[in-house]
mmCIF file of C-alpha atoms in Angstrom:
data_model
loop_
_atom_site.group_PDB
_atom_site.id
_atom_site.type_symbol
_atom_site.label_atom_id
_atom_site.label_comp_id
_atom_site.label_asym_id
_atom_site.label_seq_id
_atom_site.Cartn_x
_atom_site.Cartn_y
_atom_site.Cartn_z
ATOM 1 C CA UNK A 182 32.574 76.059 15.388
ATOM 2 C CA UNK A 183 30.736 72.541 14.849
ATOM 3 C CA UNK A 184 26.800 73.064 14.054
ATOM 4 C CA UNK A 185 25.048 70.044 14.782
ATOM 5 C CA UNK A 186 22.416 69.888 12.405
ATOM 6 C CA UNK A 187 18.940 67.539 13.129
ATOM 7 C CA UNK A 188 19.390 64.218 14.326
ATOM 8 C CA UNK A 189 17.391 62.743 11.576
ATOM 9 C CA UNK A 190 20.039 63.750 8.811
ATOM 10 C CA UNK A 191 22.662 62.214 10.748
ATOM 11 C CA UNK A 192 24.192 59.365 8.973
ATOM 12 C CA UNK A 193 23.997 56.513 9.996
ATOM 13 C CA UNK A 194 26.473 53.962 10.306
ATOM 14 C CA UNK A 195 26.040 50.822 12.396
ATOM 15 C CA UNK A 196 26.987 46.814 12.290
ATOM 16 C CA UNK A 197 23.621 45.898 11.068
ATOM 17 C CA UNK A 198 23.686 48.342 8.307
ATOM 18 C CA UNK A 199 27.514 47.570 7.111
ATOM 19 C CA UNK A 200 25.989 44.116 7.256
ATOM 20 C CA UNK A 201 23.345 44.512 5.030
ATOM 21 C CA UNK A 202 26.362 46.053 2.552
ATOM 22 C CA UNK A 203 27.298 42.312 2.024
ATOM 23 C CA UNK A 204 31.156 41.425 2.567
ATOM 24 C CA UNK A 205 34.023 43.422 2.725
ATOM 25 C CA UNK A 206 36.270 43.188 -0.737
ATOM 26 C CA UNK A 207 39.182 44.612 -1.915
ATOM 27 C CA UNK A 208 39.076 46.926 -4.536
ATOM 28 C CA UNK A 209 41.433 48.895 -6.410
ATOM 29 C CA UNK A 210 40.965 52.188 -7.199
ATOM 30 C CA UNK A 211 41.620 54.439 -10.423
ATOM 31 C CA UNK A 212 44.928 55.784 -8.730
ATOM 32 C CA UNK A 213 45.942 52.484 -8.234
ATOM 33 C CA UNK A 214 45.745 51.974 -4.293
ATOM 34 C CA UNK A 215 43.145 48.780 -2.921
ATOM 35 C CA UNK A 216 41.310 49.096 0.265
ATOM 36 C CA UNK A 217 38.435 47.487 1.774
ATOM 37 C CA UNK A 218 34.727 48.052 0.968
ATOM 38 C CA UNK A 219 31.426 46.835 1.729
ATOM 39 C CA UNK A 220 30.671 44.839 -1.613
ATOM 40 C CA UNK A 221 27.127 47.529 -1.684
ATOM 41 C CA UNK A 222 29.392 50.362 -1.994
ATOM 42 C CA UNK A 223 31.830 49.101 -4.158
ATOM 43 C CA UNK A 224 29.390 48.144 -6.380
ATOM 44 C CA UNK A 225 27.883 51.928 -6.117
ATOM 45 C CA UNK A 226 30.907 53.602 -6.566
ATOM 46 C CA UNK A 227 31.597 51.555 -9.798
ATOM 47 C CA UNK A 228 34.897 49.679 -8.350
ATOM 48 C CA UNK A 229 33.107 46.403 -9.286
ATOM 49 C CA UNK A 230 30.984 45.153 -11.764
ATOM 50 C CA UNK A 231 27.182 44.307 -10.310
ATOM 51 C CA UNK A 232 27.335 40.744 -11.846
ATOM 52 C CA UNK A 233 30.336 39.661 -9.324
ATOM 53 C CA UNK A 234 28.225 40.595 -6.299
ATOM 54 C CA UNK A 235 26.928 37.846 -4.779
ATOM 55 C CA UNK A 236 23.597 36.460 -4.730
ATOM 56 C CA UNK A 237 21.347 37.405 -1.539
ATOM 57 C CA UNK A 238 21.567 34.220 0.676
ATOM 58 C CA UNK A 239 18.481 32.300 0.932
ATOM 59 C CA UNK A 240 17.596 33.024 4.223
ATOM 60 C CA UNK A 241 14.236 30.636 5.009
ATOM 61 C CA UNK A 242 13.435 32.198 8.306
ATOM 62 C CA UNK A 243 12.895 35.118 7.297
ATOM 63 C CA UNK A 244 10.338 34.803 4.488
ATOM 64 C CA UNK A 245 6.747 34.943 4.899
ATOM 65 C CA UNK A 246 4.680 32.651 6.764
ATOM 66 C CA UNK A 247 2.719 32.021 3.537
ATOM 67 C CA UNK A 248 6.262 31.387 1.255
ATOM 68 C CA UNK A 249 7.901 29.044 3.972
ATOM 69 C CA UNK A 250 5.696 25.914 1.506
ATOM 70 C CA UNK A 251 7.576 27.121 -0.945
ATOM 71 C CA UNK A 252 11.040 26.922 0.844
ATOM 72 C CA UNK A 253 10.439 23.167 1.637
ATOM 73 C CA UNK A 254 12.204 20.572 -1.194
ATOM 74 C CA UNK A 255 9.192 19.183 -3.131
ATOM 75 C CA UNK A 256 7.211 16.104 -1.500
ATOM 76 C CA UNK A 257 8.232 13.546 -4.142
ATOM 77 C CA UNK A 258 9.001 10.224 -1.771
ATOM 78 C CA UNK A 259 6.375 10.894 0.884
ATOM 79 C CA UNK A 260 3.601 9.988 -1.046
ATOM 80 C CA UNK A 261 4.944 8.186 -4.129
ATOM 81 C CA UNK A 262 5.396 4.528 -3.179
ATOM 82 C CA UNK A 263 7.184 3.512 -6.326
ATOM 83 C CA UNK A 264 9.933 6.034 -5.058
ATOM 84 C CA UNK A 265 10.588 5.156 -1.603
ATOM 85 C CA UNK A 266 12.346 2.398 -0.103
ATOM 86 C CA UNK A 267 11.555 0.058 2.676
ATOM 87 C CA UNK A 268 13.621 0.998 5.279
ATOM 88 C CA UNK A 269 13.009 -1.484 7.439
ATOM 89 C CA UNK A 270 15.360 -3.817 5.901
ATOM 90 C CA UNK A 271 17.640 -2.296 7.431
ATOM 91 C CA UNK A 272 19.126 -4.797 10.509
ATOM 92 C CA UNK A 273 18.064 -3.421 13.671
ATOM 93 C CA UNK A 274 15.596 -0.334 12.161
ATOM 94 C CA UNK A 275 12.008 -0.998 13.489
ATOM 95 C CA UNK A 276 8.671 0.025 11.998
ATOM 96 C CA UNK A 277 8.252 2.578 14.567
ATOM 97 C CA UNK A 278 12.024 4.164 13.378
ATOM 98 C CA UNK A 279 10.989 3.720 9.811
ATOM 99 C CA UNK A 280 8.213 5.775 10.436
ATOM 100 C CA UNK A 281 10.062 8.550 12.180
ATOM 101 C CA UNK A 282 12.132 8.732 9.188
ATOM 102 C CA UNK A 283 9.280 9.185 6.943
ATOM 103 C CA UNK A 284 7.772 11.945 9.210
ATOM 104 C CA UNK A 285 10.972 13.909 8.511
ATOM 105 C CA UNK A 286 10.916 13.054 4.716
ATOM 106 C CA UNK A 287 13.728 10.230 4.609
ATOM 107 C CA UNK A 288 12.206 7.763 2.576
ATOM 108 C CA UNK A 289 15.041 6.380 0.154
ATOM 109 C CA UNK A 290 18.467 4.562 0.782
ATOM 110 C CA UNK A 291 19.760 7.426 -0.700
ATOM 111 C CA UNK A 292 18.540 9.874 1.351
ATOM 112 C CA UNK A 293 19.195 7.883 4.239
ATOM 113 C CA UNK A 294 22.846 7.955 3.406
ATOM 114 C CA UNK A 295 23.367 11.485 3.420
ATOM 115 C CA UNK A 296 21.264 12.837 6.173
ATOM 116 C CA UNK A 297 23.705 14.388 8.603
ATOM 117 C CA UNK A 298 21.165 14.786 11.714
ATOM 118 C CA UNK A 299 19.332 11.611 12.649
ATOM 119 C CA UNK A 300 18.943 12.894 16.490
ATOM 120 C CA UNK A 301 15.131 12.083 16.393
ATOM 121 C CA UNK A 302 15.760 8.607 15.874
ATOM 122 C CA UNK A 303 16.600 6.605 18.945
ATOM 123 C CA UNK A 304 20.235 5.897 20.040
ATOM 124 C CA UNK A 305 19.354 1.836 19.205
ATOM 125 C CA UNK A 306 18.444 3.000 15.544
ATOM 126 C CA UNK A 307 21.157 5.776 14.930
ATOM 127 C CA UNK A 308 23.641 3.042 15.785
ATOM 128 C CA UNK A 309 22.026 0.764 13.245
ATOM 129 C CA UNK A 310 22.361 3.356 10.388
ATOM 130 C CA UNK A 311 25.474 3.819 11.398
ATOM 131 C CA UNK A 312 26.227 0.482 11.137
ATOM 132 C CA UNK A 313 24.432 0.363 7.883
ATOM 133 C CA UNK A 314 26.280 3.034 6.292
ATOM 134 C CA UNK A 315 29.603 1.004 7.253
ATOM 135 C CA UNK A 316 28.524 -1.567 5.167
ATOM 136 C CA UNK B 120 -14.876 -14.424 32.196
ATOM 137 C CA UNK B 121 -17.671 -15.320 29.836
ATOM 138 C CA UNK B 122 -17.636 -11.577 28.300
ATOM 139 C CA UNK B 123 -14.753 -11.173 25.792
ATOM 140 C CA UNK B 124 -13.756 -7.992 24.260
ATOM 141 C CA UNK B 125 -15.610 -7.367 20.788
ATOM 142 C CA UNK B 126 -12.271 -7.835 19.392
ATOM 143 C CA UNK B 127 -11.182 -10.899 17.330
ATOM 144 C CA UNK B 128 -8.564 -13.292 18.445
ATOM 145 C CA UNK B 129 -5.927 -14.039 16.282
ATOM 146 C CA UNK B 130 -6.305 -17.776 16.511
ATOM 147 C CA UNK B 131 -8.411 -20.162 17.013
ATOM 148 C CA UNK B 132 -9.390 -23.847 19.386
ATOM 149 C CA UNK B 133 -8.235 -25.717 16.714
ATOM 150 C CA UNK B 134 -5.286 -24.233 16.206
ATOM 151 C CA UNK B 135 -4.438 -24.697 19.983
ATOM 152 C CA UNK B 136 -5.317 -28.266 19.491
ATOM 153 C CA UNK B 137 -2.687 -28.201 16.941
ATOM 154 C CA UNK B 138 -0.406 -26.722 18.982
ATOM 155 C CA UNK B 139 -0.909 -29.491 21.986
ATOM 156 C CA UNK B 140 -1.901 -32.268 19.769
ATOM 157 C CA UNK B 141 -4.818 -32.942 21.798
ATOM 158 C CA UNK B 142 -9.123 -31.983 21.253
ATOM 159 C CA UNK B 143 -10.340 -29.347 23.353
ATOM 160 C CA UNK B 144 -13.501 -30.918 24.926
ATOM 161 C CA UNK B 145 -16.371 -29.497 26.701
ATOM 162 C CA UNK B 146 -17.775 -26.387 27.317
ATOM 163 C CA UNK B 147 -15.225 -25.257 30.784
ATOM 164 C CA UNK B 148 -12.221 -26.243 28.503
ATOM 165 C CA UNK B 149 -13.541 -24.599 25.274
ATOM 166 C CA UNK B 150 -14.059 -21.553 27.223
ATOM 167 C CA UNK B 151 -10.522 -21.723 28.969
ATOM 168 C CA UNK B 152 -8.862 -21.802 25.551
ATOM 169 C CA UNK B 153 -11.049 -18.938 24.187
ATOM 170 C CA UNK B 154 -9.663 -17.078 26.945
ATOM 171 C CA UNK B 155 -6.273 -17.722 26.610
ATOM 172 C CA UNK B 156 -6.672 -16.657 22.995
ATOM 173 C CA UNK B 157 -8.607 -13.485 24.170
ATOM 174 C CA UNK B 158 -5.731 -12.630 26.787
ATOM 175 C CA UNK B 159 -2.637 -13.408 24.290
ATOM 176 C CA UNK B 160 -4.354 -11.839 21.102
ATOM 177 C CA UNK B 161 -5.059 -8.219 23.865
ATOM 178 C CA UNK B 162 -1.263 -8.506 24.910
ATOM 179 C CA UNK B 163 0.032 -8.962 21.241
ATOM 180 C CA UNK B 164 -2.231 -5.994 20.357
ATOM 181 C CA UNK B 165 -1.129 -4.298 23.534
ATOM 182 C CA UNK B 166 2.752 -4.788 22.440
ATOM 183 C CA UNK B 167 2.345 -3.932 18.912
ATOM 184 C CA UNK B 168 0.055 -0.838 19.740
ATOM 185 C CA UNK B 169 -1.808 -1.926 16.522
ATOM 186 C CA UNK B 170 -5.193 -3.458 16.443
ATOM 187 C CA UNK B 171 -3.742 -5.613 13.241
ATOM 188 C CA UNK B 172 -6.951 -7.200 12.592
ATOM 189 C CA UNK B 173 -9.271 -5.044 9.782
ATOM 190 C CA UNK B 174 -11.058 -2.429 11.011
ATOM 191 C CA UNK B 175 -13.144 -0.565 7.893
ATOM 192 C CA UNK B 176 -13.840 2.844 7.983
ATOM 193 C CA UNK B 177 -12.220 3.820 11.014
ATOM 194 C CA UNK B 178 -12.096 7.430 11.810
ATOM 195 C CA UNK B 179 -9.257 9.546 13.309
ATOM 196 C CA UNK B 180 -8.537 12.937 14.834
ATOM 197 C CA UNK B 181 -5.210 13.966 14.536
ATOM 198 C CA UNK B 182 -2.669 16.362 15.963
ATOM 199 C CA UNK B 183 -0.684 18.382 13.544
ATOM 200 C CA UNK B 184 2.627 19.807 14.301
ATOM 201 C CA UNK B 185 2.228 21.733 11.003
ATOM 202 C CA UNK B 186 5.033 19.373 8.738
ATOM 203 C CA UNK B 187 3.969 18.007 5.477
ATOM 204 C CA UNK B 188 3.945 14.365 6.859
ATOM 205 C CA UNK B 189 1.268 13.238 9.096
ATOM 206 C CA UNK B 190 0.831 9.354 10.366
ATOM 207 C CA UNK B 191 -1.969 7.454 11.007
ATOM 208 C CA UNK B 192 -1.933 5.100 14.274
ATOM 209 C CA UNK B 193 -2.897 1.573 12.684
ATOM 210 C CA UNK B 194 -0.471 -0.572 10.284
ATOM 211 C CA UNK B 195 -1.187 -1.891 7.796
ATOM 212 C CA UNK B 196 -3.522 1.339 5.452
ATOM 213 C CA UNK B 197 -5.521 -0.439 3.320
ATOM 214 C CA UNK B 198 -7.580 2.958 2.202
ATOM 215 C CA UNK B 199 -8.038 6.266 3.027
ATOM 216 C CA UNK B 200 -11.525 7.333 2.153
ATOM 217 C CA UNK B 201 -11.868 11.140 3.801
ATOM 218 C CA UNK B 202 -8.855 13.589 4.694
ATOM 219 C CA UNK B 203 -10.103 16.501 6.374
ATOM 220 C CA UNK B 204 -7.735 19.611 7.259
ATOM 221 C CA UNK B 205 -9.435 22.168 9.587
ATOM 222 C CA UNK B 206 -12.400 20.981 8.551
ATOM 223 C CA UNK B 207 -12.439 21.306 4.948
ATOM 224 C CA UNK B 208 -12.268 18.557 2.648
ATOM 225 C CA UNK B 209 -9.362 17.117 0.881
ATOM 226 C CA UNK B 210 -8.735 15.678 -2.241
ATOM 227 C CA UNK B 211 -6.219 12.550 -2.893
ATOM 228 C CA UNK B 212 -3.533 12.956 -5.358
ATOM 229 C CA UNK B 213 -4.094 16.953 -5.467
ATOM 230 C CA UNK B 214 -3.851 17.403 -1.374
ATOM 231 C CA UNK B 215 -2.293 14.841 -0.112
ATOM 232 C CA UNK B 216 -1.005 11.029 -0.892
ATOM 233 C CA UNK B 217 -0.245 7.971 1.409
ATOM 234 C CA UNK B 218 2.335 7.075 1.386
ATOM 235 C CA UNK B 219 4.794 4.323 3.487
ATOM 236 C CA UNK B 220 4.285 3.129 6.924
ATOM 237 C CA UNK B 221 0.966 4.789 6.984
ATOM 238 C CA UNK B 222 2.443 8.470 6.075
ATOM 239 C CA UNK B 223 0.298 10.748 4.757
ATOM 240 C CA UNK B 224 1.743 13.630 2.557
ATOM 241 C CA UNK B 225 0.923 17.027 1.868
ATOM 242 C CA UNK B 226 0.635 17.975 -1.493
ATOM 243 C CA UNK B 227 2.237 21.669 -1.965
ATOM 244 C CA UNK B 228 2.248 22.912 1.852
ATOM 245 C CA UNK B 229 2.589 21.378 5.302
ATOM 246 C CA UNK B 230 -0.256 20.200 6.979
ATOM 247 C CA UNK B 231 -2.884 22.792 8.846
ATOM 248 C CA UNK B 232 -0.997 23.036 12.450
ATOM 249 C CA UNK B 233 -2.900 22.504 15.690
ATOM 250 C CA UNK B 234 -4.479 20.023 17.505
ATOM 251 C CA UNK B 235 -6.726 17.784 15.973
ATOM 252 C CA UNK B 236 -6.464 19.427 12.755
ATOM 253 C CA UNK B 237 -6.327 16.760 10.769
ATOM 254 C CA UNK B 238 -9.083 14.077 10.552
ATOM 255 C CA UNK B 239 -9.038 10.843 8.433
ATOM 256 C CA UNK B 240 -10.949 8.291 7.985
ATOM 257 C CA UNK B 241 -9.421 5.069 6.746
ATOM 258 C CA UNK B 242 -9.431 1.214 6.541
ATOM 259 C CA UNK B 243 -6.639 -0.746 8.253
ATOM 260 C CA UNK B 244 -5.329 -3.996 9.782
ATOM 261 C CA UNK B 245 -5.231 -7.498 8.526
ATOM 262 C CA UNK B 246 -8.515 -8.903 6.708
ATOM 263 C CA UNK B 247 -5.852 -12.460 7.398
ATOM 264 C CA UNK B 248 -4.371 -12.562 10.499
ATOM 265 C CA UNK B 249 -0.465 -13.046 9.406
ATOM 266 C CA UNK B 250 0.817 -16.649 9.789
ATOM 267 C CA UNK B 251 3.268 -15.709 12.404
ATOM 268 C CA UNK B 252 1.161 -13.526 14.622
ATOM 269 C CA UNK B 253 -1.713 -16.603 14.606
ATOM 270 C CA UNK B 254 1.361 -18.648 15.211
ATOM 271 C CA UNK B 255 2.436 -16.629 18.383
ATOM 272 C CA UNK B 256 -1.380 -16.413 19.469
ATOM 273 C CA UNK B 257 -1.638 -20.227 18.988
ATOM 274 C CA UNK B 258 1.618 -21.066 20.933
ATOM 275 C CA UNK B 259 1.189 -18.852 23.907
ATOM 276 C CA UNK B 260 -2.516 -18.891 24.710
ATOM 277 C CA UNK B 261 -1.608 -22.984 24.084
ATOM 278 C CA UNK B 262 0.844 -22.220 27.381
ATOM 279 C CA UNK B 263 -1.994 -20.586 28.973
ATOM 280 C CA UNK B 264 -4.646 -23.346 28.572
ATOM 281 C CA UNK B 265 -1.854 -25.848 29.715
ATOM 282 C CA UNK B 266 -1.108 -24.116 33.038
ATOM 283 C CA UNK B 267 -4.822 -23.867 33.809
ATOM 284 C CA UNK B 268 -5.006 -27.464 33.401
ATOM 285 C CA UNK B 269 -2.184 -28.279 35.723
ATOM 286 C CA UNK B 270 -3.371 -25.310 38.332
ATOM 287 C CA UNK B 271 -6.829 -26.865 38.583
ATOM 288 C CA UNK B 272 -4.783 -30.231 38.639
ATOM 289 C CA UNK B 273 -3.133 -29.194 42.037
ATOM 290 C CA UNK B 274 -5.660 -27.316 43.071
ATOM 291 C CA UNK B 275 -5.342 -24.221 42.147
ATOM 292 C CA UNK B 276 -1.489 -23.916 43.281
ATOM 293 C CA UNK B 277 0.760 -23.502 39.652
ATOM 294 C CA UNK B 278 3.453 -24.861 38.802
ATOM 295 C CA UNK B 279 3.294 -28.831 40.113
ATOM 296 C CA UNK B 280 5.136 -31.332 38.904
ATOM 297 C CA UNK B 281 4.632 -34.228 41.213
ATOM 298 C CA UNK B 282 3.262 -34.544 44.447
ATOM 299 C CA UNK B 283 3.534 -37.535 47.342
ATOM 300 C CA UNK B 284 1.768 -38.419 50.161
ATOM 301 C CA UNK B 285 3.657 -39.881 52.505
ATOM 302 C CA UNK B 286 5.620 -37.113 54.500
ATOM 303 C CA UNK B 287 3.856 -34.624 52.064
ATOM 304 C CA UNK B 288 6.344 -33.310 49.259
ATOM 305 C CA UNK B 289 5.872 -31.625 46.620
ATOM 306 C CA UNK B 290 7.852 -30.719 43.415
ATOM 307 C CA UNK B 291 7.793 -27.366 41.724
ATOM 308 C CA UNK B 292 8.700 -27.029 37.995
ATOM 309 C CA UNK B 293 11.679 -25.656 36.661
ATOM 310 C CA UNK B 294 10.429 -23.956 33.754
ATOM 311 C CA UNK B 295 9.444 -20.529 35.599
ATOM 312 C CA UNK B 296 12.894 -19.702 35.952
ATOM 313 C CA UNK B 297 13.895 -18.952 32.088
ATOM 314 C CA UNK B 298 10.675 -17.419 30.510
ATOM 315 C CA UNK B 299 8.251 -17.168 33.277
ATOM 316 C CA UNK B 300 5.724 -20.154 31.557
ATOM 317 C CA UNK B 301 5.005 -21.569 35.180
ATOM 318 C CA UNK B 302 1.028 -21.509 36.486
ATOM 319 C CA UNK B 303 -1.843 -20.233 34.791
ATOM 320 C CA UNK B 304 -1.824 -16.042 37.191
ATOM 321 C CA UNK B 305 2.519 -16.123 37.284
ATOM 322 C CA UNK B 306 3.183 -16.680 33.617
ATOM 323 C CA UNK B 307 4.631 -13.964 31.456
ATOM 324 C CA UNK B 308 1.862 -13.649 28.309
ATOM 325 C CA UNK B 309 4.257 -13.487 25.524
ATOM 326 C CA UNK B 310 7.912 -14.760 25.702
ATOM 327 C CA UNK B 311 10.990 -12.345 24.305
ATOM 328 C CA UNK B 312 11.614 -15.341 21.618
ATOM 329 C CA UNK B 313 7.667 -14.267 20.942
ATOM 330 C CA UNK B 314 7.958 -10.666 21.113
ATOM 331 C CA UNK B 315 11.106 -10.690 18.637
ATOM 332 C CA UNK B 316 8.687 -12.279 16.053
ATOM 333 C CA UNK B 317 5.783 -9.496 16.959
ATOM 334 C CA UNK B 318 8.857 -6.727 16.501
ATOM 335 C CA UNK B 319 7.901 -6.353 13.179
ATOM 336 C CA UNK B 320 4.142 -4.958 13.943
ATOM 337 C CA UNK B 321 4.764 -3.251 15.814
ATOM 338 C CA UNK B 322 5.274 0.901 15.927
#
């Protein structure tokens, strides 16, 4: 006979708590078999040493409305001239897509190079960085 | 058409004389040429959506979407004298700092969101008129003057080139075609050779 005790001391066991265990590894255990384990437990039951478990992931949405400053990359080109480039030596970029740039804090060569997503710029402007960056 | 926007032109009678290698004489013409420079210097300022000459002390209201660059309307900043966010007062260098293309940065957070958050009040535009703006002015309010003259030459109808009596003919310019320069009412303000100059004013 099964007694089913109170709900509350049930235990619980759902996706977003195995999630919050971090990633499954594969431990071996002291009689020599490996299975897989939430990185949490394995940790806990002493399979693996606390200093291989992975950092928490940064996770910006999540923090505080008053933190979310603190999650931006420092404003070092927006407001230091000597820093920043003038993008609109670029053939074919405009004041008004030089601008647009700034506002989203591209304000070097550099940085202009490696941003990925240039969506907010117009399709004239996008295909003159593109063609810049062939150069 | 004697009262003229308080705003300057960008040129001048003289340098329309230049520009047609003739002198601008009497009071009708003198006024016909100050229009032309009042019409071209509103449509370059109209294209450019800048005011480009110097306005001191202007003062904005701006709308912030709450990212830690903000930019103020009118090329070229020459200061910023009072930053305002939400009403309090900011200070440059520890709150904020311009920065290109009239940015304006946020020192250590992103700028108060909401509309008209933000309020600035700041000195901009040209205290000299760039050479190839007054250039532009010059040239196209110069095409303006020049097709009054020939509309009031045929009475009023633009776009004349020669006109006989006998059998009445009459011979219409060519000109209209390319760039739309014919008659003083049909002629397109600024030409795209024109514009492509003003391209880099303009936001």
């Amino acid at each position: 006979m099964t007694i089913i005790g109170d709900r509350k001391t049930w235990a619980v066991d759902n996706k977003e708590i195995r999630m919050g265990k971090g990633p499954l590894v594969i431990v071996r255990h002291p009689d020599g078999h490996a299975s897989k384990m939430y990185l949490e437990d394995a940790v806990a039951a002493g399979l693996v040493p606390a200093a291989k478990g992975l950092p928490a992931g940064e996770n910006k949405m999540m923090l505080p409305v008053e933190d979310k400053a603190a999650a931006h990359p420092p404003l070092e080109n927006a407001g230091a001239g000597e820093a920043a480039d003038d993008l609109t030596t670029i053939a074919g970029l405009g004041l008004a897509s030089a601008r647009v740039l700034v506002a989203n804090g591209v304000t070097t060569f550099a940085q202009l190079r490696a941003a990925k997503n240039l969506s907010y710029l117009s399709k004239k402007a996008q295909a003159a960085v593109e063609a810049w960056r062939r150069v | 058409m004697s009262d003229y926007s308080p705003a300057p032109s960008f040129a001048t009678v003289a340098d329309i004389e230049l520009v047609i290698q003739q002198p601008i004489v009497g009071p009708d013409k003198i006024q016909a040429a100050n229009f032309g420079l009042f019409s071209v210097s509103a449509a370059i300022r109209n294209y450019c959506r800048q005011t480009l000459y110097l306005v001191e002390n202007d003062q904005v209201i701006l709308d912030s979407g709450g990212g830690r660059v903000i930019l103020l309307p009118q090329l070229p900043v020459v200061s910023v004298s009072v930053v305002s966010e939400n009403g309090l007062e900011l200070v440059t260098s520890s709150h904020y700092l311009l920065g290109q293309f009239g940015s304006l940065g946020r020192i250590g957070r992103p700028w108060f969101r909401g509309p008209g958050a933000v309020a600035v009040t700041y000195t901009h535009g040209y205290a000299v008129i760039p050479d190839d703006i007054r250039s532009v002015t010059a040239r196209a309010a110069s095409r303006l003057y020049q097709a009054g003259l020939r509309a009031a030459d045929s009475a009023g109808v633009p776009g004349v080139v020669s006109k006989s009596l006998g059998d009445f003919a009459v011979t219409y310019g060519a000109e209209a075609a390319a760039e739309g320069t014919m008659g003083a009412s049909g002629a397109r303000v600024l030409l795209l050779s024109e514009k492509d100059l003003l391209d880099a004013y303009r936001v």
